[in-house]
CSV table of C-alpha atoms in Angstrom, one decimal:
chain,number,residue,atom,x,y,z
F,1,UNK,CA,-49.6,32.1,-3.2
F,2,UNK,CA,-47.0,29.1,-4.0
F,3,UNK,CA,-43.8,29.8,-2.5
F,4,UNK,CA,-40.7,30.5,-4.1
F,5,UNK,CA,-37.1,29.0,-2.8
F,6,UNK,CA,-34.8,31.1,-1.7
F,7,UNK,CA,-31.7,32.1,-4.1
F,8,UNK,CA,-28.8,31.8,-2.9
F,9,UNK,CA,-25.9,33.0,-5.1
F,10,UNK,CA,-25.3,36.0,-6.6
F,11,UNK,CA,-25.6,34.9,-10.1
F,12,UNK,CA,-28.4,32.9,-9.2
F,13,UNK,CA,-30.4,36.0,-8.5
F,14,UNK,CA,-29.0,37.9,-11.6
F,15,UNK,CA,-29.9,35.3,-13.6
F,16,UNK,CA,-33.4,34.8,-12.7
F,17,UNK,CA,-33.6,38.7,-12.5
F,18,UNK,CA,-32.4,38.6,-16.4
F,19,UNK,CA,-34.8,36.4,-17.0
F,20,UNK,CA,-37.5,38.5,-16.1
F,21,UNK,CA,-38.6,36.8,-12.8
F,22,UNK,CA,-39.2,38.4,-9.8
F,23,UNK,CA,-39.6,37.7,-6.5
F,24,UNK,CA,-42.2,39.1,-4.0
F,25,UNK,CA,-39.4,40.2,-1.2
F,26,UNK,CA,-35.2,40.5,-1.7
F,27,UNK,CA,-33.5,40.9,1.8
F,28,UNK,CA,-30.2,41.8,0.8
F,29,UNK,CA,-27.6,41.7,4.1
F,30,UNK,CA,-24.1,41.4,4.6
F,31,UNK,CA,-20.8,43.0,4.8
F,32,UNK,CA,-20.3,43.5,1.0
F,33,UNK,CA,-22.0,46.4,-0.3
F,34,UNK,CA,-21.2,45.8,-4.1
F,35,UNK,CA,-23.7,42.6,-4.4
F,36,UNK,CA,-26.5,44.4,-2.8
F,37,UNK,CA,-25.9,46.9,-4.6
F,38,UNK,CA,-26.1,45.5,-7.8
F,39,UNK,CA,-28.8,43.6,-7.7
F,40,UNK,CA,-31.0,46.4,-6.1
F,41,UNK,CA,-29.8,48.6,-8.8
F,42,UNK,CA,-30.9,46.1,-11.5
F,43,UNK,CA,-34.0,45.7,-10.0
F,44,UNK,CA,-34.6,49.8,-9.8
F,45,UNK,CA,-34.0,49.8,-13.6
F,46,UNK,CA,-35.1,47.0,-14.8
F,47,UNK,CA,-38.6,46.3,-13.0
F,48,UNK,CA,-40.7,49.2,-14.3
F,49,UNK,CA,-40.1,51.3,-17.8
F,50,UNK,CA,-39.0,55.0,-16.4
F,51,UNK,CA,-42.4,56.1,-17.3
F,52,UNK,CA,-43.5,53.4,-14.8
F,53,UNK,CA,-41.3,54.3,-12.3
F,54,UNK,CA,-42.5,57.6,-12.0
F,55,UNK,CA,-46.0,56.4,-10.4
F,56,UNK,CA,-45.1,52.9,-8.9
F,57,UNK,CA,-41.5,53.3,-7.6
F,58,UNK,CA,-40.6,54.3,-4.3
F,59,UNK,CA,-37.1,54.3,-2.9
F,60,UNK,CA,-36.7,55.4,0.9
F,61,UNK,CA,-33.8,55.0,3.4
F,62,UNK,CA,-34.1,52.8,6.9
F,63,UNK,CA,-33.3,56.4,9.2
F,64,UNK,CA,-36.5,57.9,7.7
F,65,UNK,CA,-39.1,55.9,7.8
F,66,UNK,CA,-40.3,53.3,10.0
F,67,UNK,CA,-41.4,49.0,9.6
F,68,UNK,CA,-45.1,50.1,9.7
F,69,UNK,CA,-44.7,52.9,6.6
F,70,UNK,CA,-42.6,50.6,4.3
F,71,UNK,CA,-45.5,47.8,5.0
F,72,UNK,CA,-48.1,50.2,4.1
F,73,UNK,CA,-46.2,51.2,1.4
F,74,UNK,CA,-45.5,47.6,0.2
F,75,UNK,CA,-49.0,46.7,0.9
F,76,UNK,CA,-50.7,49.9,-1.9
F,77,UNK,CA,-51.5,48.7,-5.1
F,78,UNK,CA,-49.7,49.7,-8.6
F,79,UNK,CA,-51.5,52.9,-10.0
F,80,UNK,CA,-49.9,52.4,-13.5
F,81,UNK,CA,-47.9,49.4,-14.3
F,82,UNK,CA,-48.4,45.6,-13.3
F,83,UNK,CA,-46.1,45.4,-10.3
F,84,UNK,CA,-44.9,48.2,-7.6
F,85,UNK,CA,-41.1,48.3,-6.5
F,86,UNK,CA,-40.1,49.4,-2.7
F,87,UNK,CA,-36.5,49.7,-1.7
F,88,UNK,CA,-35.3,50.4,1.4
F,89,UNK,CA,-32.2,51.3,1.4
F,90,UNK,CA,-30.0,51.1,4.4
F,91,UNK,CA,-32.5,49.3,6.3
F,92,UNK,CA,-29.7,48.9,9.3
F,93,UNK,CA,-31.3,52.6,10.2
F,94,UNK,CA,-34.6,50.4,11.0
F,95,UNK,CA,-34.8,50.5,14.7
F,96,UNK,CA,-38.1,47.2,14.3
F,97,UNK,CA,-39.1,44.5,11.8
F,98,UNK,CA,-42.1,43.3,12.9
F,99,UNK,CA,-44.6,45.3,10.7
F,100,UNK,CA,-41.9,43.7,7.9
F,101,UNK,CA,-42.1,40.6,8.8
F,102,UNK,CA,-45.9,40.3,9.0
F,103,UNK,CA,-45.9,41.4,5.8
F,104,UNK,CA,-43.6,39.2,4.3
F,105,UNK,CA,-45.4,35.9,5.7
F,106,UNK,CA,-48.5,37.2,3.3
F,107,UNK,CA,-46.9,39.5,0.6
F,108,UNK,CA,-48.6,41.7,-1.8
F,109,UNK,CA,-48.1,39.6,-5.1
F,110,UNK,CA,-47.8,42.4,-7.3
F,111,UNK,CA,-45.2,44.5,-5.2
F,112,UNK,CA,-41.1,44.0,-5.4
F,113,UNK,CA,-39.9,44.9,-2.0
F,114,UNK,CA,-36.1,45.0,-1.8
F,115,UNK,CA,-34.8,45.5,1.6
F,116,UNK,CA,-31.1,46.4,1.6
F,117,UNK,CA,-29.6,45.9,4.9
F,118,UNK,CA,-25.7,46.5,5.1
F,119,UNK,CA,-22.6,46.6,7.0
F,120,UNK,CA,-23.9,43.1,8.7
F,121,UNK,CA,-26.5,40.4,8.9
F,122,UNK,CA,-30.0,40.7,10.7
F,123,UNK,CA,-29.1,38.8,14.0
F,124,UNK,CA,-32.1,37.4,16.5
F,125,UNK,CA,-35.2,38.0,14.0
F,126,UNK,CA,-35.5,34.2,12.3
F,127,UNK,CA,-39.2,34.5,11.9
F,128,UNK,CA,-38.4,37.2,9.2
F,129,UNK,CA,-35.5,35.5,7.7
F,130,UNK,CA,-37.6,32.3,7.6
F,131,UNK,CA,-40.5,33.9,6.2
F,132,UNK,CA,-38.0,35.8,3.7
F,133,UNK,CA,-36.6,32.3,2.4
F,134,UNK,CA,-40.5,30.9,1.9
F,135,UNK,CA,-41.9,33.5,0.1
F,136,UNK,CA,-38.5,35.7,-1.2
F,137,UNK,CA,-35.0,35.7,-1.7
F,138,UNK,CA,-32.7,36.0,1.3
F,139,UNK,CA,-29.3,36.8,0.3
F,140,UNK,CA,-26.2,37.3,2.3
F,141,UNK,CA,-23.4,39.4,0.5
F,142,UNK,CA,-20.0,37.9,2.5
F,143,UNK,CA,-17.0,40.2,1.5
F,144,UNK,CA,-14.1,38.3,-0.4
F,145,UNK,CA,-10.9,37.4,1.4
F,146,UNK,CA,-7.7,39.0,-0.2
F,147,UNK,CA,-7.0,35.7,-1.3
F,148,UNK,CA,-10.3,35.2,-3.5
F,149,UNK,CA,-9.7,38.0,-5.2
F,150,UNK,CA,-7.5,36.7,-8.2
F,151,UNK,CA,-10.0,34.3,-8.6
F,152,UNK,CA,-12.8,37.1,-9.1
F,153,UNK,CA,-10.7,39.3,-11.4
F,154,UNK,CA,-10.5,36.2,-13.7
F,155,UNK,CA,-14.0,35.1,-13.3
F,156,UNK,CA,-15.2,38.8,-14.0
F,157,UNK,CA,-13.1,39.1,-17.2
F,158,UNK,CA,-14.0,35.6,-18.2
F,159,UNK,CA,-17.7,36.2,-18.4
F,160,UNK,CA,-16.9,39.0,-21.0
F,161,UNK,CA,-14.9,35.9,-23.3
F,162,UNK,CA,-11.3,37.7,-22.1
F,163,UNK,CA,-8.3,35.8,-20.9
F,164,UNK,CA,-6.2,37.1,-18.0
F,165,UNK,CA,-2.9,35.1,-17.1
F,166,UNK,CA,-1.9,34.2,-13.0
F,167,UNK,CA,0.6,37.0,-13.4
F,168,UNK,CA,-1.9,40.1,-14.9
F,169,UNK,CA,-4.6,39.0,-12.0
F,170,UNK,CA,-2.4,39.0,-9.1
F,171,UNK,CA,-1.3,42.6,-10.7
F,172,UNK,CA,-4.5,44.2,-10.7
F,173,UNK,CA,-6.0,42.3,-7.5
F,174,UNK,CA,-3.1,43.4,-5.7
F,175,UNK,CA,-2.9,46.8,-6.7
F,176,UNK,CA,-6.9,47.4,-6.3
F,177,UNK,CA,-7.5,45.7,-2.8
F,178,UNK,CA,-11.2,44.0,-2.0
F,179,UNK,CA,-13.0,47.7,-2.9
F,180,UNK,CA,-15.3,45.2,-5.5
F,181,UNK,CA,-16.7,48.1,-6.6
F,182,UNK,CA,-13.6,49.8,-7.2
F,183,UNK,CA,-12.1,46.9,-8.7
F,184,UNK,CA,-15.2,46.3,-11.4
F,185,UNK,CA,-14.9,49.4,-12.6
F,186,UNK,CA,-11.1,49.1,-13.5
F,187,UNK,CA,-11.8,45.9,-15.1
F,188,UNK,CA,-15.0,47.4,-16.9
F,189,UNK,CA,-12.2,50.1,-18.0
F,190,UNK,CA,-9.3,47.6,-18.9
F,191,UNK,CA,-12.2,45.5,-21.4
F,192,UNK,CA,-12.9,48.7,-23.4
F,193,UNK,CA,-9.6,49.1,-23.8
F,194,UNK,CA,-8.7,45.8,-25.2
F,195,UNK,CA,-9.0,45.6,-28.8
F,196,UNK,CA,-11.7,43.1,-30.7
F,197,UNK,CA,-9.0,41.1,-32.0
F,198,UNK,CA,-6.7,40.4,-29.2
F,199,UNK,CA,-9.0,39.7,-25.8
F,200,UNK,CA,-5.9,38.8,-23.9
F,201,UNK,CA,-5.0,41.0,-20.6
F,202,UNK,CA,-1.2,40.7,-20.1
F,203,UNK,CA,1.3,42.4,-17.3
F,204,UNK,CA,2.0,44.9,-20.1
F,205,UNK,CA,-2.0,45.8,-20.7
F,206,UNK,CA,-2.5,46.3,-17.0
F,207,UNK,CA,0.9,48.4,-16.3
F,208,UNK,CA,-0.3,50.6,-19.4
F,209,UNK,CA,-4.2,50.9,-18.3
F,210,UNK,CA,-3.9,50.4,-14.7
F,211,UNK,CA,-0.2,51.8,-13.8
F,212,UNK,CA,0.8,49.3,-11.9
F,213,UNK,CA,4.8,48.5,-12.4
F,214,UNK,CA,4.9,45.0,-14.3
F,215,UNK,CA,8.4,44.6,-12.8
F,216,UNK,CA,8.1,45.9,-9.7
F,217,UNK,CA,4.6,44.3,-7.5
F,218,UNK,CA,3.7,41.5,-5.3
F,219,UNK,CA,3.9,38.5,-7.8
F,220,UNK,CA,7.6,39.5,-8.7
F,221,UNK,CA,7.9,40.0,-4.8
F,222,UNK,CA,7.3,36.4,-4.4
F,223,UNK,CA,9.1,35.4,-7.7
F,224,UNK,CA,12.1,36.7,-5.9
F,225,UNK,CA,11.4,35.2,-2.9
F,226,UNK,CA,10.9,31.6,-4.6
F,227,UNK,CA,14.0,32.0,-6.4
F,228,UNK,CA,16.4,33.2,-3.5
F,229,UNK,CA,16.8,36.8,-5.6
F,230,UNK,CA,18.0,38.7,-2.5
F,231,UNK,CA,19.2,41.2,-5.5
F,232,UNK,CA,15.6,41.8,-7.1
F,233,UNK,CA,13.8,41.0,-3.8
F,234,UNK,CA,15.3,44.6,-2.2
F,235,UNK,CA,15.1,45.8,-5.7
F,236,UNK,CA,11.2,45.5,-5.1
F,237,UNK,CA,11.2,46.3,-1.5
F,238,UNK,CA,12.6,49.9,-2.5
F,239,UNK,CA,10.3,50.5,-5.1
F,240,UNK,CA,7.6,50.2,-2.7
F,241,UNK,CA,9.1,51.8,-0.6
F,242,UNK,CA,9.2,55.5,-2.9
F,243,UNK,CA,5.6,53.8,-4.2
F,244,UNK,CA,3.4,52.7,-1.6
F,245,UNK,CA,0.4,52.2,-3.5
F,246,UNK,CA,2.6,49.7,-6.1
F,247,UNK,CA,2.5,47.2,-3.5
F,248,UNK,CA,1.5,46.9,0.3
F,249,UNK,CA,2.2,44.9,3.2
F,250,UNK,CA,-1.7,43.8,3.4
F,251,UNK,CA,-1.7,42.1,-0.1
F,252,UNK,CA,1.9,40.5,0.6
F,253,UNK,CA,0.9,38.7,3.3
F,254,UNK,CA,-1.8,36.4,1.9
F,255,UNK,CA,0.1,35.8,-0.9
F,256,UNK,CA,3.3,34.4,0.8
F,257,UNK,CA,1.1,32.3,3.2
F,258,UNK,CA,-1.0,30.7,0.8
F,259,UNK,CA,2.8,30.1,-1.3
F,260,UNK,CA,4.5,28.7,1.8
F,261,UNK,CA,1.5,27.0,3.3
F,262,UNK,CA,1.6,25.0,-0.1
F,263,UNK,CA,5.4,24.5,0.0
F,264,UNK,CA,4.8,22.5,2.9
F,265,UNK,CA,2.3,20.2,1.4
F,266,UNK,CA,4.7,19.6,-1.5
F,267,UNK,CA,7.1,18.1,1.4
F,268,UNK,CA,4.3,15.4,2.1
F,269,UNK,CA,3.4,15.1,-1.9
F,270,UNK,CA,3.5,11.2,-2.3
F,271,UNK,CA,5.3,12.2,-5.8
F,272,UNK,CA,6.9,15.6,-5.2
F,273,UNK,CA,8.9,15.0,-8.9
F,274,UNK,CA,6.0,14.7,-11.5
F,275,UNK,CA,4.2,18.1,-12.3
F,276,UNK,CA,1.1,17.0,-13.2
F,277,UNK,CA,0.9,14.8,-10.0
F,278,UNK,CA,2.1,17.4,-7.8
F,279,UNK,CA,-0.3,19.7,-9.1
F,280,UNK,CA,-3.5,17.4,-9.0
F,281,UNK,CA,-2.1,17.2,-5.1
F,282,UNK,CA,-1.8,20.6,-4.6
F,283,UNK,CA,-5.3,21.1,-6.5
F,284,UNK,CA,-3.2,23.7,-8.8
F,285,UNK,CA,-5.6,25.4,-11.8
F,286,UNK,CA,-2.2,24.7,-14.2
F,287,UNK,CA,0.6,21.7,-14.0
F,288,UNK,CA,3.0,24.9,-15.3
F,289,UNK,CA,2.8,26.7,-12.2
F,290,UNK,CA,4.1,23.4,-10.1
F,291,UNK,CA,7.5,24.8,-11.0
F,292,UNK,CA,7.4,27.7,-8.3
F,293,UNK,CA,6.9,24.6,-5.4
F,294,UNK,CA,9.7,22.7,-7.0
F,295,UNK,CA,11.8,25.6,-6.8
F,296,UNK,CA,10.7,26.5,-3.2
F,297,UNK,CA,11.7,22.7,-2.5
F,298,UNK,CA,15.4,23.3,-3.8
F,299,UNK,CA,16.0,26.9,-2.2
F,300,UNK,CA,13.7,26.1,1.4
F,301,UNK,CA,13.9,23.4,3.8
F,302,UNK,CA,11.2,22.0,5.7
F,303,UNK,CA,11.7,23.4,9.0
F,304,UNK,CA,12.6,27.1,7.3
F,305,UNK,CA,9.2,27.2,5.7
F,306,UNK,CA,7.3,25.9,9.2
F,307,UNK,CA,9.5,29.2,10.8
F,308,UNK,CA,8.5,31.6,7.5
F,309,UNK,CA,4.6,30.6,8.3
F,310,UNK,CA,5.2,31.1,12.0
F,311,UNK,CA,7.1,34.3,10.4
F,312,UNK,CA,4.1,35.6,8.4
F,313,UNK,CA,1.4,35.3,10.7
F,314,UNK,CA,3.5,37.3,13.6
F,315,UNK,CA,4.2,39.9,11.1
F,316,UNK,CA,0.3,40.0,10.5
F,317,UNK,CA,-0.2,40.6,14.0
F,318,UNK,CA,2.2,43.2,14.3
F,319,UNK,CA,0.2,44.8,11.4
F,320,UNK,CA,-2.8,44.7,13.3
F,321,UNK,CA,-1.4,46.8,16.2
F,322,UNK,CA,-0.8,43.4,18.6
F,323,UNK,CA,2.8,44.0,20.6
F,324,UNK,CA,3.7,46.8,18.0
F,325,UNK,CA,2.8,50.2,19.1
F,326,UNK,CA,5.2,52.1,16.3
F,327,UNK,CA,6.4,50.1,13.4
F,328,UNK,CA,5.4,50.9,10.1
F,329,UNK,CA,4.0,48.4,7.5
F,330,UNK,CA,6.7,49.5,5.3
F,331,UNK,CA,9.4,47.9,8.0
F,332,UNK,CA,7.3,45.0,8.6
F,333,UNK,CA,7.5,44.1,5.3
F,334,UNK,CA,11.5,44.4,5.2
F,335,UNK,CA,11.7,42.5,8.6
F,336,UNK,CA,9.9,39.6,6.9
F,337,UNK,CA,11.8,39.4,3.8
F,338,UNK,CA,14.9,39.7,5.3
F,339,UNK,CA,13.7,36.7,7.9
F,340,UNK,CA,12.5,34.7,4.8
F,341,UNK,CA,15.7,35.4,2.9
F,342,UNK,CA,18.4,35.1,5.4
C-alpha cells in the first residue's frame, strides 16, 4: 500500500479529516486530553453513517482488552460499509504493543484504527511509532502553557470570524485556566451569545457571559502594577481576596514574568523611544501596546525589574511547596505585590 506521511498538527489532521481522508492508523498521545479527544470524536461520527456504525464500529478501552484482540479486531473486514473504525480508548491500560505494532507495519486498508493513549507519550516502543508515522498519523497532543493560552482564546474565536481585544482574552484565559475543554465550551457559549451584527467580544461581553469582574482581574492587576497604582493594585488584591476564583496566584505569575521579562529587553532596545520600533523589537502583535513598556521604563529601574523576576520566580517556588510548608497562595500573591510595589 503507498504510505502516507505522518500529520503533525492539529488542524492538519482536522483538515484532512474534513476533507474526507482517512488514515489507516491515528496514535493519539500526550498530556492534553482535549486534542485526542476531538479528533477521535470526529472520527467516531464522521467515518460511518449511524446506520453504519451499528455493524462496523467498535469502541473498547485499553483495561479490557488486550494488543492481540484489538489486532484481530482491526484485522476483520467491514460487514456493511466500506471502511471499519476501532478506537481504543485509553490505551495507557495496555499492558503490550507488539500484536499493535505488527499490525500497523501491514494495516488492513479498509479499517480506521484510532489508538488514544493519554496522560503521556508511548516511551521505548520506536518500531511502533515508526511504523505509525509510515503508514498513519502519529500525533502528540502537548498541553498549553498558561502563557499560550491568550493566544488560543483568540485563535479559537477568530476561526469563527469574531474579534477579541488583549484585554477580553487575558479575562477569560485567566479566569478559565488550561482546562481546553472547559475553556471551548465557554467560548462556544460566549459566540452564541454575540449578536450577528456586532462579532466583537469586549471586557463588558465576557463580565456579562462569563462573570468575570472587568475591573477587578489579572490584566488590571498588572495595569496597576505598570502604572505604580499602589491604590487600585490593593484594591484588586482584596477583591480576590473575598473572590478567589476572580483571579489566582497561578495565572498572575506568568503574566508578570512574561511583562517584566520584556521590560528588561526594552532596557537594551537599540531605540527604546519609537513604538513601532520598540515593538518590532519586542516582536509585539500591536505598536499600541508598546505603551505599557514605556510606562514600566518610567516607573521601574533596571536593577528593580532584574530583583522583581528574581521576585516572581521565588514566589513560584514557594507556590509549589519548595521552603514554604504553610503560606497560602493568597499571601504569596500580597508578598509579591507589595515587593514589586515598594
Amino acid at each position: 500500500m503507498p504510505q502516507k506521511k505522518s500529520v503533525a498538527t492539529f488542524d492538519a489532521i482536522m483538515r484532512s479529516l474534513k476533507g474526507g481522508n482517512y488514515a489507516p492508523v491515528y496514535l493519539l498521545m500526550g498530556e492534553e486530553p482535549y486534542y485526542i479527544d476531538q479528533i477521535s470524536d470526529y472520527i467516531q461520527t464522521n467515518a460511518l453513517t449511524p446506520e453504519q456504525q451499528a455493524f462496523d464500529q467498535t469502541v473498547v478501552f485499553g483495561a479490557d482488552v488486550n494488543a492481540a484482540q484489538i489486532a484481530d479486531l482491526a484485522m476483520q473486514y467491514p460487514m456493511m460499509s466500506p471502511r471499519k473504525v476501532i478506537v481504543v480508548k485509553e490505551a495507557q491500560g495496555l499492558h503490550a504493543f507488539d500484536r499493535i505494532e505488527r499490525y500497523v507495519e501491514k494495516p488492513q486498508e479498509k479499517t480506521i484504527l484510532v489508538i488514544c493513549y493519554k496522560n503521556g507519550v508511548l516511551k521505548g516502543k520506536t518500531k511502533l511509532l515508526s511504523a505509525v508515522e509510515r503508514n498513519g498519523v502519529l500525533f502528540e497532543s502537548k498541553r498549553l502553557r498558561d502563557w499560550q493560552l491568550v493566544g488560543y482564546v483568540r485563535a479559537y474565536l477568530s476561526k469563527m470570524k469574531i474579534e477579541i481585544d488583549e484585554k477580553s482574552s487575558t479575562m477569560i484565559a485567566d479566569h478559565i485556566g488550561s482546562d481546553l475543554s472547559r475553556l471551548a465550551s465557554e467560548l462556544d457559549k460566549l459566540a452564541i451569545a454575540l449578536p450577528e451584527s456586532d462579532r466583537r467580544v469586549t471586557p463588558e461581553v465576557v463580565e456579562k457571559n462569563i462573570g468575570v469582574s472587568k475591573d477587578f482581574n489579572a490584566f488590571e492587576l498588572r495595569s496597576a502594577i505598570v502604572n505604580r497604582d499602589i491604590f487600585k493594585a490593593n484594591q484588586i488584591i482584596n477583591y480576590f481576596d473575598k473572590n478567589p476564583k476572580a483571579g489566582s496566584l497561578y495565572a498572575l505569575l506568568p503574566l508578570l514574568f512574561n511583562y517584566f521579562q520584556n521590560l528588561m529587553l526594552v532596557y537594551y532596545a537599540p531605540d527604546r523611544n519609537n513604538q513601532q520600533a520598540l515593538a518590532d523589537f519586542l516582536e509585539l502583535r500591536n505598536a499600541w501596546s508598546v505603551s505599557e513598556y514605556m510606562t514600566g521604563v518610567r516607573n521601574y529601574t533596571g536593577k528593580k525589574v532584574l530583583q522583581i523576576l528574581g521576585k516572581i520566580r521565588e514566589i513560584d517556588g514557594k507556590s509549589k511547596g519548595l521552603d514554604n510548608p504553610n503560606t497560602s497562595s493568597g499571601d504569596l500573591m500580597k508578598e509579591l505585590i507589595f515587593f514589586i510595589l515598594h
